[in-house]
Short mmCIF file of C-alpha atoms in Angstrom, two decimals:
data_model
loop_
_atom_site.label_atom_id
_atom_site.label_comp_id
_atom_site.label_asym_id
_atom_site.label_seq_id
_atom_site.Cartn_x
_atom_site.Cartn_y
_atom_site.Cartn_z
CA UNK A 1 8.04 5.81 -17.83
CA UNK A 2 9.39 3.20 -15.04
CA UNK A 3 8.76 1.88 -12.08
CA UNK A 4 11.57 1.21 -9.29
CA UNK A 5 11.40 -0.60 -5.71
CA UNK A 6 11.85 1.50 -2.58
CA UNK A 7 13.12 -1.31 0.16
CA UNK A 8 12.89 -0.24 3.53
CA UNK A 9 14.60 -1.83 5.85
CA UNK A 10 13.34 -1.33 9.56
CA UNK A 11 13.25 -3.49 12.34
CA UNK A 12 10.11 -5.22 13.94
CA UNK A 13 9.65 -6.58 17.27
CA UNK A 14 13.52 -7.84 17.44
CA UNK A 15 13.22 -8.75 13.59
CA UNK A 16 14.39 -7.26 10.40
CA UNK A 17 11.72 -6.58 8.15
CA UNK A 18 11.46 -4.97 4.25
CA UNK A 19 8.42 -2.83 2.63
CA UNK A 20 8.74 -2.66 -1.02
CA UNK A 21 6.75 1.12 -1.47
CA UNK A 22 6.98 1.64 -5.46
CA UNK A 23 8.26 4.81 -7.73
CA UNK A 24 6.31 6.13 -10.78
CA UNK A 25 8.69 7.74 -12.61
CA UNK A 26 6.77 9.59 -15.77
CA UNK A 27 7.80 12.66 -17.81
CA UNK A 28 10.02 13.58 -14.42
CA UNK A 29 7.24 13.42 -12.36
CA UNK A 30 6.92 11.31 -9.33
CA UNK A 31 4.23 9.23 -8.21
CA UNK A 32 4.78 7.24 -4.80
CA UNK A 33 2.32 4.09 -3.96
CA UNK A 34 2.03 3.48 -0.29
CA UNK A 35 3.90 5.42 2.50
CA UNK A 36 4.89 3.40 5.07
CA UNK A 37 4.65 2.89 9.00
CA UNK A 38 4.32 6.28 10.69
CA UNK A 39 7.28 8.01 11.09
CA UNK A 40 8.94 5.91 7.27
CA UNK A 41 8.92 9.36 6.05
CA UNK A 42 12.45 10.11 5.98
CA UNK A 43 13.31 6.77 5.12
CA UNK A 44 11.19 6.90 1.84
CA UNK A 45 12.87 10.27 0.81
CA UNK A 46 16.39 8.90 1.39
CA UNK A 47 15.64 6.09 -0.91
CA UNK A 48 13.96 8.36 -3.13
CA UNK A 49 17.10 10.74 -3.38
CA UNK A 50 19.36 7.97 -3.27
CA UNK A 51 17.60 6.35 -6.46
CA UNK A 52 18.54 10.06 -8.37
CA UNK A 53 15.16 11.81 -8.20
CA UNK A 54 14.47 15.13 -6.23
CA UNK A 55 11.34 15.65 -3.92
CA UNK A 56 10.09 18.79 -5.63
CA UNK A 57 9.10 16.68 -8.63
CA UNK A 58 7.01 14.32 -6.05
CA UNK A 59 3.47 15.22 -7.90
CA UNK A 60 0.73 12.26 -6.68
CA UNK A 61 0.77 9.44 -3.63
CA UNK A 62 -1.64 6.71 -4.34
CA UNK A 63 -3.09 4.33 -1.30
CA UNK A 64 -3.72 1.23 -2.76
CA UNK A 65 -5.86 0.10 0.75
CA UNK A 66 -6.12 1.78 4.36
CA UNK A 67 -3.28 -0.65 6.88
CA UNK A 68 -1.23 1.21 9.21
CA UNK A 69 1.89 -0.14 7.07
CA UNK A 70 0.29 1.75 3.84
CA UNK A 71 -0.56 4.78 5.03
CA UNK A 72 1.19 5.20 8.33
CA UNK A 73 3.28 8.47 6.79
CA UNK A 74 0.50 9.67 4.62
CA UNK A 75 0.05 12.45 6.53
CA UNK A 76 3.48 13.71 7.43
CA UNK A 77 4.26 13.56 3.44
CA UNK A 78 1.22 15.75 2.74
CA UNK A 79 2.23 18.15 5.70
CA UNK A 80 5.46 18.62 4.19
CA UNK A 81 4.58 18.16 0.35
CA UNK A 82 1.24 20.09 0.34
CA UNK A 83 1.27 20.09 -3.16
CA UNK A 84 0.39 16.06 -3.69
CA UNK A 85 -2.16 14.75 -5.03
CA UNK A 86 -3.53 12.27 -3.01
CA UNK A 87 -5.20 8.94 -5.28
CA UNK A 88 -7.31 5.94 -3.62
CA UNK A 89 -10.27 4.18 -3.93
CA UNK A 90 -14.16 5.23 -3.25
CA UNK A 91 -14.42 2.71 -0.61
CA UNK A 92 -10.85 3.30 0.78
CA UNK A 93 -11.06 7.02 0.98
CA UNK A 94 -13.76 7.21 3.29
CA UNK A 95 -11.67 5.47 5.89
CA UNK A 96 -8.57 7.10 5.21
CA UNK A 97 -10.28 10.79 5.36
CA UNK A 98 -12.00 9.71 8.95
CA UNK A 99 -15.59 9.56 7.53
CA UNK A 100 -16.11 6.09 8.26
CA UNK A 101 -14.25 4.14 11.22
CA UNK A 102 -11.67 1.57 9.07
CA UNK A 103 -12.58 -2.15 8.10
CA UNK A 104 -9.49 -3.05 9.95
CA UNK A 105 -9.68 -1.33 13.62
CA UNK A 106 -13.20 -2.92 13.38
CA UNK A 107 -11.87 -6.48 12.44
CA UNK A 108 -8.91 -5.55 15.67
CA UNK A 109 -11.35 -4.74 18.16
CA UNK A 110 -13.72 -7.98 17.82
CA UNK A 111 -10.03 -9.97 17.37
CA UNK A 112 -9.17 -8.88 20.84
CA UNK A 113 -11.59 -10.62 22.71
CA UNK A 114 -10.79 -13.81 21.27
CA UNK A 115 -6.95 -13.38 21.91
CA UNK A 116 -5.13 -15.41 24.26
CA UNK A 117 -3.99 -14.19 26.96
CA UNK A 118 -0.21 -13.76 25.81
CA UNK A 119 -1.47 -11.74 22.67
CA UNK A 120 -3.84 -9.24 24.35
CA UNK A 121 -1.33 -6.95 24.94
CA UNK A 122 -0.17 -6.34 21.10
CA UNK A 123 -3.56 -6.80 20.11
CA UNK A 124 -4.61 -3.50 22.46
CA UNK A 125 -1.17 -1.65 20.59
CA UNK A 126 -2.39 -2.54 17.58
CA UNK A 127 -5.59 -1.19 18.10
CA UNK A 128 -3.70 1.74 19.44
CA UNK A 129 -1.81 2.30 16.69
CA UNK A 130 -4.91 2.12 14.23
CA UNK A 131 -6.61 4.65 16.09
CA UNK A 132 -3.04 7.03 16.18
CA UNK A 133 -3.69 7.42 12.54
CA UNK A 134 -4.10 10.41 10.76
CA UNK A 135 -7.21 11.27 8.65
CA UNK A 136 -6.25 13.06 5.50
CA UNK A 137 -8.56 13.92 3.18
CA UNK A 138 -8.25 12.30 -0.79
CA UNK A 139 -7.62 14.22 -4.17
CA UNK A 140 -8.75 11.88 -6.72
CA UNK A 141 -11.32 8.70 -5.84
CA UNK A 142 -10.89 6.08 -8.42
CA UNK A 143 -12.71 3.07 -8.95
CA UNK A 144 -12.37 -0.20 -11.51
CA UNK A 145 -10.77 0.21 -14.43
CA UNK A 146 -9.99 4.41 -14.30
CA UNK A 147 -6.88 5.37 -16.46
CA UNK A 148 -4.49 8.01 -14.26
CA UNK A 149 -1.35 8.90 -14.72
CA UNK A 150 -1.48 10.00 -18.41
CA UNK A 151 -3.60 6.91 -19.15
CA UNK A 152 -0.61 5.00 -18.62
CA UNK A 153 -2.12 3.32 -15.13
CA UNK A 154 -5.46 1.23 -15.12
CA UNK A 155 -6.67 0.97 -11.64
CA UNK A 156 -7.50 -2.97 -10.74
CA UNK A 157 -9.85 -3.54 -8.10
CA UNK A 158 -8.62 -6.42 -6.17
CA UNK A 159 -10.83 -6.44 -2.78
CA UNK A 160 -10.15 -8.96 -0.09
CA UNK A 161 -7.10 -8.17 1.64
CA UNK A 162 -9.75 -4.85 2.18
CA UNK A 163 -12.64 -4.14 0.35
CA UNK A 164 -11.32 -1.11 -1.29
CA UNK A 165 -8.09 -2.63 -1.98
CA UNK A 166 -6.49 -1.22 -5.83
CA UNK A 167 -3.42 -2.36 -7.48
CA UNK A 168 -2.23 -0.48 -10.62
CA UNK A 169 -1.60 -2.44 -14.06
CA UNK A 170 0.52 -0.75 -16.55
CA UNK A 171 -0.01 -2.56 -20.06
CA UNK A 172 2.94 -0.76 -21.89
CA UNK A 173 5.38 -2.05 -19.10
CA UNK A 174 3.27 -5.13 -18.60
CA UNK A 175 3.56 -4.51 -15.02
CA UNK A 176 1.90 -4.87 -11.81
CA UNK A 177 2.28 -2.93 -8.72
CA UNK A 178 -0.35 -4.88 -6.20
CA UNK A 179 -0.31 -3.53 -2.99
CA UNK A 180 -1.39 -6.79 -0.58
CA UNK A 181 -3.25 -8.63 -3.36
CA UNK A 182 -0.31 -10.38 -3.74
CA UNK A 183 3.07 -11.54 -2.33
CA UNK A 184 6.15 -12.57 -3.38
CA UNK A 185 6.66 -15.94 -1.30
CA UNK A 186 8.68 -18.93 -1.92
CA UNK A 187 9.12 -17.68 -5.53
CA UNK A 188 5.48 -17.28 -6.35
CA UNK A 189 2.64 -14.71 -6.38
CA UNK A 190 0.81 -15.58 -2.89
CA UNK A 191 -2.15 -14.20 -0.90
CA UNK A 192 -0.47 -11.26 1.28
CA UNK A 193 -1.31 -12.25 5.39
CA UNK A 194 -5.02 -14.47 4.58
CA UNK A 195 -5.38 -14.72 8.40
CA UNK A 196 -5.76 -10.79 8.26
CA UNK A 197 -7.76 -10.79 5.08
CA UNK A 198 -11.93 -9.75 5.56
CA UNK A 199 -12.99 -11.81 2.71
CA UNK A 200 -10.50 -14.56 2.06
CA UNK A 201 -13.02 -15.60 -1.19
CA UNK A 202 -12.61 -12.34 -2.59
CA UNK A 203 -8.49 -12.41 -2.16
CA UNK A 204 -8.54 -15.70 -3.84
CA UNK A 205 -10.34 -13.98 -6.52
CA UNK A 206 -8.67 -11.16 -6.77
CA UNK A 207 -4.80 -12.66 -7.08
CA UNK A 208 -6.21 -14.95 -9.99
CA UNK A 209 -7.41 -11.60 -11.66
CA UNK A 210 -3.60 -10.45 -11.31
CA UNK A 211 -2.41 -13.64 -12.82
CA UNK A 212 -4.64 -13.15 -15.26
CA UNK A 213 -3.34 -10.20 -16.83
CA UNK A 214 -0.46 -11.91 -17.28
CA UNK A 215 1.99 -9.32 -16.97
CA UNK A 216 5.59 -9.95 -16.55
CA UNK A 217 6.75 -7.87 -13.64
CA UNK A 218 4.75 -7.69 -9.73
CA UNK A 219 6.04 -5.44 -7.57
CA UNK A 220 4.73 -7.06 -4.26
CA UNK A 221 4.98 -4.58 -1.31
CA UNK A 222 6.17 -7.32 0.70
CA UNK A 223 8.34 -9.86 -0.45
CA UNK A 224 9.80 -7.18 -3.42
CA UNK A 225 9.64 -7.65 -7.03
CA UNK A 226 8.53 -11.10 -8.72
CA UNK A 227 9.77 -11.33 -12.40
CA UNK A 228 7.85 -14.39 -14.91
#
């Protein structure tokens, strides 16, 4: 089993800008964590082929928390690879399959009438872009502490960034994929965005229960791959 970085490279508003999506490579099989901005589909696969793996062997995608950049081209994967298994948290899952409107159009839509003036317009397309997401419905709910993946994974619950919010520890790799429970910035593990977080407490909380496992290797969506 490994795990290897996807970097995406995409531009932003005028600015060049890398996602860090991570490959699950076990027995041949392929697990993908996080998809993406809406329409990173194609970019994903021509990193996956590029790395040396095939799509047909693409078996599970696992959300680690509902944010347009996570699960922006969750839908267009499982349109086109019908046979995934789709993996994410109780709490996440019910915003991701529609059932519940998400934490973070909710947390938008009261930002927006406390924006300035000069940032109501990408608050309202952000909002707008929330609310252009797909609902797809989830596989496999997991909660705290549930082995997948062979019982090779152990599913962390690290709430803050969103209440559902997973990353994946793999003891036998001592490795850490984390989602946006943590950053790579400045050369250290950091709170991913705490302006955007719903319970900045619970963040704090949940990066020292990263630290704590003391693993050797954090693959940080954003910011790539922080080595102890």
């Amino acid at each position: 089993m490994k795990i290897i970085e996807l970097p995406i490279e995409f531009e932003f508003n005028g600015q060049k800008n890398t996602i860090y999506p991570s490959l699950i490579i076990l027995n041949n099989e392929l697990t993908l964590v996080d998809t993406g901005y809406a329409n990173f589909l194609t970019l994903i696969e021509n990193e996956i082929i590029k790395s040396g793996y095939e799509m047909k062997n693409l078996k599970n995608i696992i959300i680690t928390h509902y944010d347009d950049d996570h699960i922006g081209s969750l839908y267009d994967f499982k349109e086109k690879y019908p046979w995934i298994s789709i993996i994410a948290s109780e709490i996440e899952s019910k915003y991701i399959c529609g059932e519940k409107k998400s934490e973070r159009l909710v947390q938008a839509e009261e930002m927006l009438e406390n924006l300035p003036d000069e940032e109501q317009e990408f608050g309202a397309w952000f909002i707008q872009q929330l609310k252009s997401l797909k609902h797809v419905p989830i596989d496999r709910k997991v909660q705290d502490g549930d082995m997948i993946l062979n019982n090779k994974c152990r599913v962390v619950a690290t709430p803050g960034h969103t209440s559902g919010h997973i990353s994946l520890y793999f003891p036998s790799l001592k490795s850490i994929i984390t989602g946006d429970a943590a950053v790579k910035e400045n050369h250290e593990l950091a709170i991913a965005n705490p302006h955007f977080c719903l319970n900045l407490e619970k963040a704090k909380q949940s990066l020292a229960k990263l630290k704590n496992l003391k693993a050797e290797h954090y693959y940080c969506y954003h910011g790539g791959k922080f080595t102890f």
